[in-house]
Short mmCIF file of C-alpha atoms in Angstrom, two decimals:
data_model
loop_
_atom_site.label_atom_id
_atom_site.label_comp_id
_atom_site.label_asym_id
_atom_site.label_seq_id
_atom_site.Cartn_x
_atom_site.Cartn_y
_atom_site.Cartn_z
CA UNK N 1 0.00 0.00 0.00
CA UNK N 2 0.99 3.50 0.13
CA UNK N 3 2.49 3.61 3.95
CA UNK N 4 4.80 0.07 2.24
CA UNK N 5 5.70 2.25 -0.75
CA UNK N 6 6.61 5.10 1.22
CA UNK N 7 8.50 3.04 3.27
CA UNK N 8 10.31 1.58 0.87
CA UNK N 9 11.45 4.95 -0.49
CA UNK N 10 13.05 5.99 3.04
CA UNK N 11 9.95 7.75 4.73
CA UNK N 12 9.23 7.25 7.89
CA UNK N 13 6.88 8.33 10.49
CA UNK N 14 7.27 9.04 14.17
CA UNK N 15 4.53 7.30 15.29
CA UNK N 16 4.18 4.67 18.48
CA UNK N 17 2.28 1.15 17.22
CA UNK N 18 -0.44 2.08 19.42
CA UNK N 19 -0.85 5.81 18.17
CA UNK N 20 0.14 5.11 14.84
CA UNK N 21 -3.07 2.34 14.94
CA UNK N 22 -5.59 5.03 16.66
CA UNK N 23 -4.67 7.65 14.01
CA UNK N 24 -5.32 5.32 11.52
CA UNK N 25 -8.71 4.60 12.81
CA UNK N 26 -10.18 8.10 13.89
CA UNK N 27 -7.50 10.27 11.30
CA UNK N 28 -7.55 10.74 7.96
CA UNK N 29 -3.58 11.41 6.78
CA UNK N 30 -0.38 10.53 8.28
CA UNK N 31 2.90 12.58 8.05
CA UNK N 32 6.34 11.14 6.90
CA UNK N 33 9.66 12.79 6.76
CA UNK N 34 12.70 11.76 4.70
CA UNK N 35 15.96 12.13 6.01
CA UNK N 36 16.43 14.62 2.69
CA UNK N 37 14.26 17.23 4.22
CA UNK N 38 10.89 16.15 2.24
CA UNK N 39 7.73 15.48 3.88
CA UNK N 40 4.66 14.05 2.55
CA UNK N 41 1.38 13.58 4.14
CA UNK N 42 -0.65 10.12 3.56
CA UNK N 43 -4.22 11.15 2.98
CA UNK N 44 -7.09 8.70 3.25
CA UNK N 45 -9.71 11.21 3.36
CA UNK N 46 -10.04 14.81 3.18
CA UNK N 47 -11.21 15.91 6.62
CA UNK N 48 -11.03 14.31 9.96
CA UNK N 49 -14.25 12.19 10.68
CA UNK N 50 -16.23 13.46 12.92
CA UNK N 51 -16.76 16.92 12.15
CA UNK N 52 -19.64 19.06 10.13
CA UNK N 53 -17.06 19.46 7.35
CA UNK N 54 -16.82 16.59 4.95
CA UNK N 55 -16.01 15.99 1.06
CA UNK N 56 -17.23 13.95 -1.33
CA UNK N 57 -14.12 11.83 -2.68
CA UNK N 58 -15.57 10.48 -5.15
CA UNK N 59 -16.54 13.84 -6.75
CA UNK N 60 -13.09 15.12 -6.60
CA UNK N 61 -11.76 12.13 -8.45
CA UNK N 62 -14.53 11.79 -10.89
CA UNK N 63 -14.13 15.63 -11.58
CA UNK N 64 -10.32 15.79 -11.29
CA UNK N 65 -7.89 16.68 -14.23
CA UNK N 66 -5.10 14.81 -16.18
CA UNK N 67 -1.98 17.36 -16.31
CA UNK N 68 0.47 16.20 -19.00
CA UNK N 69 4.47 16.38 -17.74
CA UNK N 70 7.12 16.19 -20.15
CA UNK N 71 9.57 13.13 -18.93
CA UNK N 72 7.34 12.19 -16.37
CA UNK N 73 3.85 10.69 -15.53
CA UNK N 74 0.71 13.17 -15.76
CA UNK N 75 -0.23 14.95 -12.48
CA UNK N 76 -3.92 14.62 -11.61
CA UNK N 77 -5.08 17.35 -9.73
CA UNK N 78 -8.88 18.32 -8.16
CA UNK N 79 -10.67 20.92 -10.71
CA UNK N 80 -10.76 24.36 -9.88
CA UNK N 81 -14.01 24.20 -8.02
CA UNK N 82 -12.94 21.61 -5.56
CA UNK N 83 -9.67 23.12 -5.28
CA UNK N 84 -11.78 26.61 -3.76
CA UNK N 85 -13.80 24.16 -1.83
CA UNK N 86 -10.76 22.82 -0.35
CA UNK N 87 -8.94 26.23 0.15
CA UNK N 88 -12.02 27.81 1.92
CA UNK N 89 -12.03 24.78 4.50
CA UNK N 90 -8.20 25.32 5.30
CA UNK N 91 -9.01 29.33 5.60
CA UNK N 92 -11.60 27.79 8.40
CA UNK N 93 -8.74 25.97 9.97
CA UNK N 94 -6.83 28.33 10.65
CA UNK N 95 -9.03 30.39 11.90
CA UNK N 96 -9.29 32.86 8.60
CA UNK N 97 -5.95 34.15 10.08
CA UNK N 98 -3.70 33.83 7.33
CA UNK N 99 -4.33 36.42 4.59
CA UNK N 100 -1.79 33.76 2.28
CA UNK N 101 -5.04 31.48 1.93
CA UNK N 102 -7.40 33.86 0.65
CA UNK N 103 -4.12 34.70 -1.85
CA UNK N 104 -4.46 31.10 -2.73
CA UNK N 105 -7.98 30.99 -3.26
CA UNK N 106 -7.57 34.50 -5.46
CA UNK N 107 -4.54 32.36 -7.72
CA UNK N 108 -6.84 29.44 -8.29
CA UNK N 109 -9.65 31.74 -9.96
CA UNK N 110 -6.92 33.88 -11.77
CA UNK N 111 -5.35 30.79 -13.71
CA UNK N 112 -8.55 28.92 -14.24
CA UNK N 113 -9.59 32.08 -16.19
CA UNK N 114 -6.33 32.42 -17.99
CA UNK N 115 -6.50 28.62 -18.96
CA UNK N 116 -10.09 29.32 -20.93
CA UNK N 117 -11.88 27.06 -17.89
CA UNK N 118 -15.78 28.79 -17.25
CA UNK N 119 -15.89 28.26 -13.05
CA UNK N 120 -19.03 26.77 -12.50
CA UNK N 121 -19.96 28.62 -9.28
CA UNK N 122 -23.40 27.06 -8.87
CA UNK N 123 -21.39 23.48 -8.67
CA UNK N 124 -19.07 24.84 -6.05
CA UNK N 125 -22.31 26.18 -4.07
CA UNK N 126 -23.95 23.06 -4.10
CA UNK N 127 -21.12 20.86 -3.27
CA UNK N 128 -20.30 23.31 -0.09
CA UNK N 129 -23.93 22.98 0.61
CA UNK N 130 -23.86 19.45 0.17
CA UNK N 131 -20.72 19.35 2.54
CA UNK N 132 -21.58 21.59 5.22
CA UNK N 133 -19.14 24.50 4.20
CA UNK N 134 -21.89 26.75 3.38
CA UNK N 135 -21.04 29.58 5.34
CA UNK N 136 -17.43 29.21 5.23
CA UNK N 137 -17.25 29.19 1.33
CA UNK N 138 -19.51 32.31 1.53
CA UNK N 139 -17.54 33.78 3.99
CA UNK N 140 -14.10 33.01 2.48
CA UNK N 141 -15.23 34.17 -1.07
CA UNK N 142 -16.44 37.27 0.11
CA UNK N 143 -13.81 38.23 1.80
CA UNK N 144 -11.40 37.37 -0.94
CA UNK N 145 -13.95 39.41 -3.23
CA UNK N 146 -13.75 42.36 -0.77
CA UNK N 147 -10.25 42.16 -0.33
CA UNK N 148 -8.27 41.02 -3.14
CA UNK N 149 -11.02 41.44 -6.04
CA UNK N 150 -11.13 38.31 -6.98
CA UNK N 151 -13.53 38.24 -9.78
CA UNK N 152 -16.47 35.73 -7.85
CA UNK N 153 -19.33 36.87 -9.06
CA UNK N 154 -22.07 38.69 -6.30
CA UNK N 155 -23.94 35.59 -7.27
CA UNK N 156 -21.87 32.90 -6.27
CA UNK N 157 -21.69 34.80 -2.49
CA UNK N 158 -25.42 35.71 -1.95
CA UNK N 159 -26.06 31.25 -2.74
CA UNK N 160 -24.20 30.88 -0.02
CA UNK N 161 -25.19 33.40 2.48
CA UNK N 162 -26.73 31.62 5.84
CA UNK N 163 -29.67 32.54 8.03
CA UNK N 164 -29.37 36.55 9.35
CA UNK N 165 -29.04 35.04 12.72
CA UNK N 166 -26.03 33.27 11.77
CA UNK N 167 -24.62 36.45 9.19
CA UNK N 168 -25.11 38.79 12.17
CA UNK N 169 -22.96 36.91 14.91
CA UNK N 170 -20.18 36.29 11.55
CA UNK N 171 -20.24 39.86 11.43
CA UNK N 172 -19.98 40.82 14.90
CA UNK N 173 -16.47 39.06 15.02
CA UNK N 174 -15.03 41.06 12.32
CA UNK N 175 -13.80 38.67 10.08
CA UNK N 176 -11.85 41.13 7.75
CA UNK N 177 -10.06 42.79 10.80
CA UNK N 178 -9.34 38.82 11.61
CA UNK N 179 -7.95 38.39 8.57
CA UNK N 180 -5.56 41.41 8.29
CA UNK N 181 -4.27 41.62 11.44
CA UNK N 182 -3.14 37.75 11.50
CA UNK N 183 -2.99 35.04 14.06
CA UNK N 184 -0.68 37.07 16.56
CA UNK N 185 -3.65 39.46 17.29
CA UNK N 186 -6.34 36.94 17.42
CA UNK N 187 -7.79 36.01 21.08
CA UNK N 188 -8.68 32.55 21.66
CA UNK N 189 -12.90 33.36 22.63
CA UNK N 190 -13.50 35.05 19.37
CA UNK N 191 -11.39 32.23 17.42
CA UNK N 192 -13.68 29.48 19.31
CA UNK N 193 -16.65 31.65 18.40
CA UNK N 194 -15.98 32.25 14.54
CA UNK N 195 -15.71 27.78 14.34
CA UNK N 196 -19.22 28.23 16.52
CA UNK N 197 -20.75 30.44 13.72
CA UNK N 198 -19.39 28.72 10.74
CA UNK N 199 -20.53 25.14 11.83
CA UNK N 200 -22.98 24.00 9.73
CA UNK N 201 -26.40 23.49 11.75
CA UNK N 202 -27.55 23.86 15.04
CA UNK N 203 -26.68 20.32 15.87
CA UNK N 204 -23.21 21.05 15.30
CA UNK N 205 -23.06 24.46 16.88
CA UNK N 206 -24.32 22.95 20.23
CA UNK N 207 -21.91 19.85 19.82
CA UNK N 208 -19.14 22.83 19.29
CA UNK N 209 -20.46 24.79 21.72
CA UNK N 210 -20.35 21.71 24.73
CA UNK N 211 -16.61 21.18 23.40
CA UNK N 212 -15.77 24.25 24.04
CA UNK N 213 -17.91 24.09 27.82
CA UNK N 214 -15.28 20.93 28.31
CA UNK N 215 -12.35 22.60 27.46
CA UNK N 216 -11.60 20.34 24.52
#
C-alpha cells in the first residue's frame, strides 16, 4: 500500500504502534519525513471524521484533471471548483488568520480564467452545501472578493449566504479585521466563536459549543 511504498522509499513516520493504529482509525492522513528534508502527508480522506465538514471523494476524483508532464507521468489534480472548496475549508482551519489562503484561493480563480476554464460557481455552491461548508465558502469568497477582487461573481456569495441570525454573529467578530491583522492578534474566545458560527447546523453548533464548555 501506500504507507509500504513510502517506506520503501526511506519515509518514515514518528509514530508509536499504538498511536500510529488510533490515528489510523479516527484520522484521515499521516505525516512522513525523509531524512532529505521532504515530507509528505498520507491522505485517506479529506477531513477528519467526525466533524460538520466533509467531502465527497468520489466527486473530486470523478471531476479531477489529467496534467500532462514532459519526462514524467501526468499529475492529476482536483478541478478548480474543488480546489476553492478545499482552500475555503483550510481558511476555516486556521481560523481565517492567514491572509496567504485567501491569496491562494484569489490564484486558483486567476489561472482557471487564464486557462479558458468557465468556473461553474453554482457546482461549487452546491457541493459546499452538500458538505456543510456553506457559510465558510460564503464567507471566504467574500472576503477574498472584498479584499483582493477576486472576480467571484455577487452571485456565487449571496447562494451561499446563511440565516441573518447566523450572518449577524459572523459579522460581529469582524472577520476582515481577523484576517488582516493575522494570528498574533487573534484572542482565543472570538477564534472558538468564529468555528461556533461557521458550523454548519444547530446540531453542530451545540456539539461545538459543549466542546468548548469541556475545554476540549
Amino acid at each position: 500500500d501506500g504507507l509500504e511504498a513510502l517506506a520503501a522509499a526511506g519515509y518514515v513516520d514518528h509514530w508509536t504502534d499504538y498511536a500510529r493504529k488510533e490515528h489510523l482509525r479516527h484520522g484521515y492522513h499521516l505525516s512522513l519525513s525523509h531524512r532529505n528534508g521532504f515530507e509528505v502527508e498520507l491522505h485517506w480522506d479529506l477531513a477528519p471524521r467526525g466533524e460538520g465538514f466533509r467531502f465527497d471523494p468520489a466527486a473530486f476524483l470523478n471531476r479531477s484533471v489529467l496534467y500532462p508532464r514532459e519526462g514524467a507521468p501526468p499529475v492529476r489534480v482536483p478541478s478548480p471548483e474543488h480546489l476553492v472548496l478545499h482552500l475555503a475549508d483550510q481558511v476555516r482551519e486556521d481560523s481565517f488568520s492567514k491572509l496567504k489562503r485567501l491569496v491562494d484561493i484569489d490564484r486558483v480563480v486567476a489561472i482557471a480564467e487564464d486557462s479558458g476554464h468557465d468556473m461553474d460557481w453554482g457546482y461549487l455552491a452546491r457541493q459546499a452545501r452538500q458538505g456543510g461548508h456553506q457559510a465558510v465558502v460564503g464567507l471566504a469568497l467574500q472576503l477574498s472578493r472584498r479584499l483582493l477582487d477576486t472576480p467571484v461573481p455577487a452571485e456565487a456569495v449571496r447562494s451561499l449566504e446563511v440565516d441573518p441570525l447566523v450572518r449577524t454573529h459572523i459579522s460581529m467578530l469582524r472577520p476582515e479585521a481577523f484576517i488582516l491583522t493575522q494570528q498574533a492578534f487573534r484572542s482565543t474566545v472570538a477564534r472558538r466563536a468564529l468555528h461556533l458560527w461557521l458550523q454548519p447546523g444547530w446540531g453542530t453548533r451545540v456539539r461545538w459549543a459543549r466542546r468548548i464548555i469541556g475545554g476540549s
